[in-house]
Amino acid sequence: MIDKVKKLRAKSIHRLKGLPSDKLDKPVTYWISEDRLLDKIGKEFTIILRSKGCSWALGDQGGCTMCGYIKDSCVDTINSGNIKNQFMRAWNDKLEEIQNDKENYILKIFNSGSFFDDDEIPEDLRKFIYEKIANVSNITEVVVESRTEHLSRDKLIQMRSELGSRHVEIGIGLETVNDYIRLNYINKGMTFKEFLDAVNLCKQCDIGIRAYLLFKPPFMSEESAIDDCVSSIKTLIDMQVNTISINPVNIQRGTLVEYLWQQNRYHVPSYYSLMKSLKKGIKTQEMLNFTRIVCDPSGAGSRRGIHSCSKKECNIQMKDFLKNFVLSQDIIYLKKLDEEEHCYCKLNYHMQKMFN
């Protein structure tokens, strides 16, 4: 499997060489939208920066089986000045809108790799970004992402010091609490113990954790994916992880998952399975007293993303139920789903599970 992952990754990386210079100073994308804050509904300002790419994807093991975000990178010519220009382009475009808004914001900075990897985002650039954030009072929460090997006490202390009292979370792709699934099906290259060590380090530095869970990794049935997700949710809630972000697999180009999907050896997850996982994993409202659960599936409703059936109306309804739960953090929306009438796809879903 690793050889196939590496071969597919090498092909993707080859296509990235020679990126036009005008793209180097532009972020991949950025946006403002409604989002769940710690204790209320607010807004998110998300910036996706183009860096040299994830060290794990660029390394000898070829990266994760489902991840195609290396396509948003520039592996050969980009420098910290380019990334600074990307950040400032997004920042300057949205700053006035944010400052004039009465809502509080969560700022999410993603670079399709690790924010604390000095080869991607150097220390002086991180400090520059912190200083910009510190001057905007209604940015009350900040999220960045990193693999565990790039975290250090000094980096976290600097971030904590620069950002003051803001709630800060480090997003870590745990994917599952099951080491076998993470190492063999996802090729994550990280153990649960390494995640626990990162959690403890962040807690010591007064930094929160946002744990990413992958819903329905390759080589898993719909039912086993539900069981794995439920187990992971319960474990992380017991640990009092600040945020659990559930990410249903979407078929990204140049990945092993896409290769399996094209051969009809992988099927994207169903909305019904995701909702079942949430209902089984969160039995009481009290379970969300400390931990928030978020989910905003990429590619939802499309052939390559999570969906319930081919009907647009059905997928919109499922997406609305999920969004209402995320924004309110009220499990009543998970229960309401059973009370609603659904199209034929719900019966098909249960029939397929019976005979698979």
Coordinates of C-alpha atoms in Angstrom, one line a residue:
M1 CA 0.0 0.0 0.0
I2 CA 2.8 2.4 0.9
D3 CA 4.4 2.0 -2.5
K4 CA 1.1 2.9 -4.2
V5 CA 0.7 5.9 -1.9
K6 CA 4.2 7.1 -2.8
K7 CA 3.7 6.6 -6.5
L8 CA 0.5 8.6 -6.5
R9 CA 2.0 11.3 -4.4
A10 CA 5.1 11.6 -6.6
K11 CA 2.8 12.1 -9.6
S12 CA 0.9 14.9 -7.7
I13 CA 4.1 16.6 -6.6
H14 CA 5.5 16.5 -10.2
R15 CA 2.5 18.5 -11.4
L16 CA 3.2 21.2 -8.8
K17 CA 6.5 22.2 -10.1
G18 CA 6.7 25.5 -12.0
L19 CA 3.7 27.2 -10.5
P20 CA 3.1 30.6 -12.1
S21 CA 4.8 33.4 -10.1
D22 CA 1.5 35.4 -9.9
K23 CA 0.0 32.6 -7.7
L24 CA 2.8 32.7 -5.2
D25 CA 1.6 35.9 -3.5
K26 CA -2.1 34.8 -3.5
P27 CA -3.6 32.6 -0.8
V28 CA -5.4 29.4 -2.0
T29 CA -8.6 31.0 -0.7
Y30 CA -10.2 32.8 2.2
W31 CA -13.7 33.5 3.4
I32 CA -15.9 34.7 6.2
S33 CA -19.0 32.7 7.2
E34 CA -21.2 31.8 10.2
D35 CA -19.6 29.5 12.7
R36 CA -19.8 28.1 16.2
L37 CA -17.6 29.8 18.8
L38 CA -16.9 28.4 22.3
D39 CA -20.3 29.4 23.8
K40 CA -22.3 31.1 21.1
I41 CA -22.7 31.6 17.3
G42 CA -20.3 33.9 15.7
K43 CA -18.2 34.1 12.5
E44 CA -15.1 32.4 11.1
F45 CA -12.4 34.1 9.1
T46 CA -10.6 31.3 7.3
I47 CA -7.3 31.8 5.4
I48 CA -5.7 28.9 3.5
L49 CA -2.1 29.7 2.7
R50 CA 0.0 28.2 0.0
S51 CA 3.3 26.8 1.5
K52 CA 5.9 24.3 0.4
G53 CA 3.6 21.5 1.6
C54 CA 3.2 19.0 4.4
S55 CA 6.5 17.4 5.5
W56 CA 4.8 14.0 5.9
A57 CA 3.3 14.1 2.3
L58 CA 6.7 15.1 0.9
G59 CA 8.6 12.5 2.9
D60 CA 9.6 8.9 2.3
Q61 CA 6.2 7.5 3.4
G62 CA 4.1 9.5 0.9
G63 CA 1.6 11.0 3.3
C64 CA -2.0 10.1 4.2
T65 CA -4.1 7.9 2.1
M66 CA -7.0 10.3 1.8
C67 CA -5.2 13.7 1.7
G68 CA -4.8 15.6 -1.6
Y69 CA -4.0 19.0 -0.1
I70 CA -0.5 18.8 -1.4
K71 CA -2.1 20.1 -4.6
D72 CA -2.5 23.5 -2.8
S73 CA 1.3 23.7 -2.2
C74 CA 4.3 25.0 -4.1
V75 CA 7.1 22.6 -3.4
D76 CA 10.0 24.3 -5.1
T77 CA 9.9 28.2 -5.3
I78 CA 7.8 29.6 -2.5
N79 CA 9.4 31.6 0.3
S80 CA 8.3 33.3 3.5
G81 CA 7.9 36.6 1.8
N82 CA 5.4 35.1 -0.6
I83 CA 3.4 33.5 2.3
K84 CA 3.5 36.9 4.2
N85 CA 2.0 38.5 1.1
Q86 CA -0.7 35.9 0.9
F87 CA -1.7 36.5 4.5
M88 CA -1.7 40.2 4.1
R89 CA -3.8 40.0 0.9
A90 CA -6.6 38.2 2.7
W91 CA -6.1 40.2 5.9
N92 CA -6.3 43.6 4.3
D93 CA -9.3 42.6 2.2
K94 CA -11.4 41.5 5.2
L95 CA -10.0 43.6 8.1
E96 CA -12.4 46.5 7.9
E97 CA -15.4 44.1 7.6
I98 CA -14.3 42.3 10.8
Q99 CA -13.6 45.4 12.8
N100 CA -16.9 47.0 11.9
D101 CA -18.8 43.8 12.8
K102 CA -20.4 43.4 16.2
E103 CA -19.9 39.6 16.1
N104 CA -16.9 37.8 17.5
Y105 CA -14.7 35.9 15.2
I106 CA -12.7 32.7 15.1
L107 CA -9.6 33.0 12.9
K108 CA -8.5 29.8 11.2
I109 CA -5.2 29.8 9.5
F110 CA -4.5 26.6 7.4
N111 CA -1.5 25.9 5.2
S112 CA -2.2 22.3 4.2
G113 CA 0.6 21.2 6.4
S114 CA 1.9 22.3 9.8
F115 CA 1.9 25.9 11.0
F116 CA 4.7 25.1 13.4
D117 CA 7.0 23.5 10.8
D118 CA 9.7 26.1 10.4
D119 CA 10.3 25.0 6.8
E120 CA 6.7 26.0 6.0
I121 CA 6.0 28.9 8.3
P122 CA 9.2 30.4 9.8
E123 CA 9.3 31.8 13.3
D124 CA 9.5 35.4 12.3
L125 CA 6.4 35.0 10.0
R126 CA 4.5 33.4 12.8
K127 CA 5.3 36.3 15.1
F128 CA 4.2 38.8 12.4
I129 CA 0.9 37.0 12.2
Y130 CA 0.4 37.0 15.9
E131 CA 1.0 40.7 16.1
K132 CA -1.6 41.4 13.5
I133 CA -4.2 39.2 15.3
A134 CA -3.4 40.9 18.7
N135 CA -4.6 44.2 17.3
V136 CA -8.1 43.0 16.5
S137 CA -10.2 42.7 19.6
N138 CA -13.2 40.8 18.2
I139 CA -11.0 38.0 17.0
T140 CA -11.5 36.0 20.2
E141 CA -10.4 32.5 19.0
V142 CA -7.6 31.3 16.8
V143 CA -7.0 27.9 15.2
V144 CA -3.9 26.6 13.4
E145 CA -2.9 23.1 12.5
S146 CA 0.2 21.0 13.1
R147 CA 1.5 17.5 13.1
T148 CA 2.7 16.6 16.6
E149 CA 6.4 16.4 15.7
H150 CA 6.5 20.1 15.0
L151 CA 5.2 21.2 18.4
S152 CA 7.5 22.5 21.0
R153 CA 7.1 24.2 24.4
D154 CA 8.9 27.3 23.1
K155 CA 6.7 27.7 20.1
L156 CA 3.5 27.3 22.1
I157 CA 4.6 29.7 24.8
Q158 CA 5.4 32.3 22.2
M159 CA 2.0 31.9 20.7
R160 CA 0.3 32.1 24.0
S161 CA 2.2 35.2 25.0
E162 CA 1.5 37.1 21.8
L163 CA -2.2 36.3 21.6
G164 CA -3.1 37.2 25.2
S165 CA -6.3 35.9 26.6
R166 CA -7.7 34.6 23.2
H167 CA -8.8 31.0 23.1
V168 CA -6.2 29.2 21.0
E169 CA -6.5 25.7 19.6
I170 CA -4.0 23.5 17.7
G171 CA -5.7 21.3 15.2
I172 CA -4.2 17.8 15.1
G173 CA -5.2 15.1 12.7
L174 CA -5.7 12.3 15.1
E175 CA -8.3 10.7 12.7
T176 CA -9.2 7.9 15.1
V177 CA -8.2 6.7 18.6
N178 CA -7.4 3.3 17.0
D179 CA -3.7 3.0 16.3
Y180 CA -4.1 0.1 13.8
I181 CA -6.6 2.0 11.7
R182 CA -4.6 5.2 11.8
L183 CA -1.2 3.6 11.0
N184 CA -2.4 1.0 8.4
Y185 CA -5.5 2.4 6.7
I186 CA -4.7 6.1 6.9
N187 CA -0.8 5.9 6.9
K188 CA -0.8 8.8 9.4
G189 CA 2.6 8.1 10.9
M190 CA 1.5 9.1 14.4
T191 CA 0.5 7.0 17.5
F192 CA -2.2 7.8 20.0
K193 CA 0.6 8.2 22.6
E194 CA 2.2 10.9 20.5
F195 CA -1.2 12.6 20.4
L196 CA -1.6 12.3 24.2
D197 CA 1.9 13.8 24.7
A198 CA 0.9 16.8 22.4
V199 CA -2.3 17.3 24.4
N200 CA -0.4 17.4 27.7
L201 CA 2.1 19.8 26.2
C202 CA -0.6 22.1 25.0
K203 CA -2.4 22.0 28.3
Q204 CA 0.8 23.0 30.1
C205 CA 1.0 26.0 27.8
D206 CA -2.7 27.0 28.2
I207 CA -3.4 26.0 24.6
G208 CA -6.5 24.1 23.5
I209 CA -6.7 21.0 21.2
R210 CA -8.9 20.6 18.2
A211 CA -8.9 16.9 17.3
Y212 CA -9.7 16.0 13.7
L213 CA -11.5 12.7 13.2
L214 CA -11.7 11.0 9.8
F215 CA -15.1 9.5 9.1
K216 CA -15.0 6.3 7.2
P217 CA -11.3 5.7 6.4
P218 CA -10.5 3.4 3.4
F219 CA -10.8 -0.4 3.9
M220 CA -13.7 0.1 6.4
S221 CA -17.4 -0.8 6.0
E222 CA -20.1 1.7 6.8
E223 CA -20.9 0.0 10.1
S224 CA -17.3 -0.4 11.3
A225 CA -16.8 3.3 10.5
I226 CA -19.7 4.2 12.7
D227 CA -18.3 2.1 15.6
D228 CA -14.8 3.7 15.2
C229 CA -16.2 7.2 15.1
V230 CA -18.4 6.6 18.2
S231 CA -15.5 5.1 20.1
S232 CA -13.3 8.1 19.2
I233 CA -15.9 10.7 20.1
K234 CA -16.5 9.1 23.5
T235 CA -12.8 8.8 24.2
L236 CA -12.0 12.4 23.3
I237 CA -15.0 13.8 25.3
D238 CA -13.7 11.8 28.3
M239 CA -10.3 13.4 27.8
Q240 CA -12.1 16.9 27.7
V241 CA -10.6 17.8 24.4
N242 CA -11.7 21.3 23.6
T243 CA -13.1 20.6 20.1
I244 CA -13.7 17.5 18.0
S245 CA -13.9 18.2 14.2
I246 CA -15.4 15.3 12.3
N247 CA -14.3 15.1 8.7
P248 CA -16.1 12.7 6.4
V249 CA -13.9 11.4 3.6
N250 CA -14.2 13.2 0.3
I251 CA -12.5 11.9 -2.8
Q252 CA -9.4 14.1 -3.3
R253 CA -7.4 13.8 -6.5
G254 CA -4.1 12.0 -6.6
T255 CA -4.8 9.9 -3.5
L256 CA -5.0 6.2 -2.7
V257 CA -8.7 6.7 -1.7
E258 CA -9.4 8.1 -5.2
Y259 CA -7.6 5.1 -6.7
L260 CA -9.8 2.7 -4.7
W261 CA -13.0 4.7 -5.4
Q262 CA -12.3 4.6 -9.2
Q263 CA -12.1 0.8 -8.9
N264 CA -15.3 0.6 -6.9
R265 CA -13.4 -0.6 -3.9
Y266 CA -14.3 2.5 -1.8
H267 CA -17.7 4.2 -1.3
V268 CA -18.1 7.6 0.2
P269 CA -19.9 7.7 3.6
S270 CA -23.6 8.3 4.0
Y271 CA -25.1 11.2 5.9
Y272 CA -27.2 8.6 7.7
S273 CA -24.1 7.0 9.1
L274 CA -22.6 10.3 10.2
M275 CA -25.8 11.2 12.0
K276 CA -25.9 7.8 13.6
S277 CA -22.4 8.2 14.8
L278 CA -23.2 11.6 16.4
K279 CA -26.3 10.2 18.1
K280 CA -24.5 7.2 19.5
G281 CA -21.4 9.1 20.5
I282 CA -23.3 12.0 22.3
K283 CA -25.9 10.4 24.5
T284 CA -26.6 13.4 26.7
Q285 CA -26.4 17.2 26.4
E286 CA -24.0 17.2 29.4
M287 CA -21.4 15.5 27.3
L288 CA -21.0 18.8 25.4
N289 CA -20.5 20.9 28.5
F290 CA -16.7 21.1 27.9
T291 CA -16.3 19.8 24.3
R292 CA -17.8 21.3 21.2
I293 CA -18.3 19.1 18.1
V294 CA -18.1 20.6 14.7
C295 CA -18.5 19.2 11.2
D296 CA -18.5 21.0 7.9
P297 CA -18.0 18.3 5.2
S298 CA -16.0 19.1 2.1
G299 CA -17.8 18.2 -1.1
A300 CA -21.0 17.4 0.7
G301 CA -23.9 16.4 -1.6
S302 CA -21.5 15.6 -4.6
R303 CA -20.4 12.2 -6.0
R304 CA -17.0 12.7 -4.3
G305 CA -18.4 13.8 -0.9
I306 CA -20.7 12.6 1.8
H307 CA -24.3 12.4 0.6
S308 CA -27.6 10.6 1.2
C309 CA -28.7 10.1 -2.3
S310 CA -28.7 11.9 -5.7
K311 CA -31.5 14.2 -4.9
K312 CA -30.4 17.8 -4.2
E313 CA -33.3 18.4 -1.8
C314 CA -32.4 15.4 0.4
N315 CA -28.8 16.4 0.7
I316 CA -29.7 20.0 1.6
Q317 CA -32.0 18.8 4.3
M318 CA -29.3 16.6 5.8
K319 CA -26.8 19.4 5.6
D320 CA -29.2 21.7 7.4
F321 CA -29.7 19.3 10.2
L322 CA -26.0 19.0 10.7
K323 CA -25.4 22.7 10.5
N324 CA -28.2 23.4 13.1
F325 CA -26.6 20.9 15.5
V326 CA -23.1 22.4 15.0
L327 CA -24.2 26.0 15.5
S328 CA -26.5 25.3 18.5
Q329 CA -24.5 22.3 20.0
D330 CA -28.0 21.0 20.9
I331 CA -28.5 17.3 20.5
I332 CA -32.2 17.9 19.9
Y333 CA -31.3 18.4 16.3
L334 CA -29.9 14.9 16.1
K335 CA -33.1 13.4 17.5
K336 CA -35.3 15.5 15.2
L337 CA -33.8 13.7 12.2
D338 CA -35.7 10.5 13.1
E339 CA -39.0 12.4 13.3
E340 CA -38.7 13.8 9.8
E341 CA -40.0 12.1 6.7
H342 CA -37.2 11.1 4.3
C343 CA -37.0 10.1 0.7
Y344 CA -36.5 6.5 -0.5
C345 CA -32.8 6.6 0.1
K346 CA -33.2 6.0 3.9
L347 CA -34.8 2.6 3.2
N348 CA -32.1 1.9 0.6
Y349 CA -29.5 2.7 3.2
H350 CA -30.9 0.3 5.7
M351 CA -31.3 -2.4 3.1
Q352 CA -27.7 -2.1 2.0
K353 CA -26.5 -2.3 5.5
M354 CA -28.5 -5.5 6.1
F355 CA -27.1 -7.3 3.1
N356 CA -23.5 -6.0 3.1

